[in-house]
Amino acid sequence: MACESYHDALWETVPEGLDPPHLGLRRAFLLERVAAAAQGGDPPRVLDLGCGEGRFTADLARAGAAPVGVDVSQEALSRARARYPELDLRAIPPRGSWALADAGFDVVWAGETIEHVADTAGWLSEVRRVLCSGGTLLLSTPAHGRLRLLLIAFSPRRFARHFDPGSDRLRFYSARTLSRLLGDFGFEDVEVRAAGGPPGMRQLLLASARRTRY
């Protein structure tokens, strides 16, 4: 099955209009950081990478940003275009370079996306390429702290469910490993914090990092 068909098949199993996980936390984080990244009088140019049905792209537009939403799934983009016909929504390939200009964005937002990426090195290289000098990467991904990993390790049922080989989730990050990854790819001022859920069992990582200036 081609990659495009694979991603479309995954989206066809998702009910339309389903709220993204941790919607309120992620929206507040995104809009606060995008507002901080705004420079001068121009609206910040934001790439919503893995935009899905376009919920965050629409939020960004309402907040005064100039967003572009992209996804590898035509099914997701069809839903987004039906709900938000006014938005700039585009398809990108699952592998290789994106048809987006170098240094074309002040901010890249990747909500619950990086854990699904097979070629993380290529993906982050493209993120760096499309970000302007000193631009900001914002992302969220499921958290894998020590207590959560212990609970998974000591429960065969939890382990089997969490690491299901049929799942579309390919990567698993802790705050430390995500910070190291972003630093290795030339991002500075890396901040990763856990959110959502009780202490010791946080469910979400929220990360921000700045592209090195050139």
Tab-separated table of N, CA and C in Angstrom, residues 46-52 57 60 68-72 92 98 100 107-114 117 123-124 126-127 130 137-138:
chain	number	residue	atom	x	y	z
A	46	VAL	N	2.757	31.048	9.971
A	46	VAL	CA	2.791	29.810	10.760
A	46	VAL	C	2.458	28.615	9.871
A	47	LEU	N	3.307	27.600	9.929
A	47	LEU	CA	3.038	26.340	9.244
A	47	LEU	C	2.457	25.361	10.260
A	48	ASP	N	1.224	24.908	10.001
A	48	ASP	CA	0.594	23.873	10.826
A	48	ASP	C	0.906	22.535	10.158
A	49	LEU	N	1.920	21.863	10.679
A	49	LEU	CA	2.491	20.667	10.059
A	49	LEU	C	1.783	19.425	10.601
A	50	GLY	N	1.018	18.766	9.727
A	50	GLY	CA	0.156	17.680	10.183
A	50	GLY	C	-1.149	18.266	10.681
A	51	CYS	N	-1.789	19.072	9.837
A	51	CYS	CA	-2.930	19.885	10.279
A	51	CYS	C	-4.202	19.079	10.490
A	52	GLY	N	-4.271	17.854	9.959
A	52	GLY	CA	-5.480	17.061	10.147
A	52	GLY	C	-6.705	17.770	9.594
A	57	THR	N	-5.221	25.193	12.558
A	57	THR	CA	-5.011	26.167	11.482
A	57	THR	C	-6.077	27.263	11.569
A	60	LEU	N	-5.411	29.554	14.508
A	60	LEU	CA	-4.328	30.490	14.202
A	60	LEU	C	-4.834	31.647	13.347
A	68	VAL	N	-0.579	28.326	7.187
A	68	VAL	CA	-0.713	27.366	6.098
A	68	VAL	C	-0.791	25.991	6.757
A	69	GLY	N	-1.824	25.224	6.446
A	69	GLY	CA	-1.958	23.884	6.992
A	69	GLY	C	-1.544	22.854	5.968
A	70	VAL	N	-0.707	21.905	6.373
A	70	VAL	CA	-0.273	20.851	5.453
A	70	VAL	C	-0.456	19.489	6.104
A	71	ASP	N	-0.688	18.485	5.271
A	71	ASP	CA	-0.842	17.124	5.779
A	71	ASP	C	-0.476	16.142	4.673
A	72	VAL	N	-0.128	14.917	5.076
A	72	VAL	CA	0.179	13.874	4.098
A	72	VAL	C	-1.072	13.140	3.653
A	92	ILE	N	1.483	17.525	1.393
A	92	ILE	CA	2.925	17.318	1.315
A	92	ILE	C	3.176	15.812	1.254
A	98	TRP	N	9.415	19.166	0.917
A	98	TRP	CA	8.086	19.748	0.812
A	98	TRP	C	8.112	20.906	-0.178
A	100	LEU	N	7.524	23.888	-0.260
A	100	LEU	CA	7.392	25.099	0.550
A	100	LEU	C	8.707	25.863	0.470
A	107	VAL	N	7.046	30.495	12.373
A	107	VAL	CA	6.730	29.452	13.356
A	107	VAL	C	6.307	28.192	12.613
A	108	VAL	N	6.784	27.041	13.085
A	108	VAL	CA	6.246	25.747	12.660
A	108	VAL	C	5.602	25.095	13.878
A	109	TRP	N	4.345	24.690	13.721
A	109	TRP	CA	3.610	23.986	14.779
A	109	TRP	C	3.357	22.562	14.318
A	110	ALA	N	3.774	21.586	15.134
A	110	ALA	CA	3.563	20.169	14.823
A	110	ALA	C	2.906	19.523	16.041
A	111	GLY	N	1.589	19.486	16.018
A	111	GLY	CA	0.844	18.934	17.147
A	111	GLY	C	0.581	17.449	16.971
A	112	GLU	N	1.119	16.621	17.884
A	112	GLU	CA	0.929	15.169	17.853
A	112	GLU	C	1.291	14.606	16.468
A	113	THR	N	2.453	14.995	15.983
A	113	THR	CA	2.891	14.598	14.644
A	113	THR	C	4.217	13.856	14.654
A	114	ILE	N	5.188	14.348	15.422
A	114	ILE	CA	6.547	13.812	15.348
A	114	ILE	C	6.605	12.330	15.706
A	117	VAL	N	6.320	10.009	12.614
A	117	VAL	CA	7.261	10.211	11.508
A	117	VAL	C	8.292	9.090	11.484
A	123	TRP	N	12.620	14.766	8.353
A	123	TRP	CA	11.505	15.635	8.747
A	123	TRP	C	12.023	16.893	9.448
A	124	LEU	N	12.921	16.724	10.407
A	124	LEU	CA	13.458	17.882	11.127
A	124	LEU	C	14.326	18.751	10.218
A	126	GLU	N	13.692	19.298	7.082
A	126	GLU	CA	12.732	20.115	6.356
A	126	GLU	C	12.144	21.215	7.247
A	127	VAL	N	11.882	20.902	8.510
A	127	VAL	CA	11.410	21.929	9.450
A	127	VAL	C	12.419	23.066	9.525
A	130	VAL	N	12.385	25.298	6.246
A	130	VAL	CA	11.269	26.221	6.008
A	130	VAL	C	11.151	27.292	7.085
A	137	LEU	N	10.098	26.585	16.494
A	137	LEU	CA	9.417	25.302	16.357
A	137	LEU	C	8.630	25.042	17.628
A	138	LEU	N	7.351	24.757	17.480
A	138	LEU	CA	6.483	24.381	18.588
A	138	LEU	C	5.915	23.002	18.285
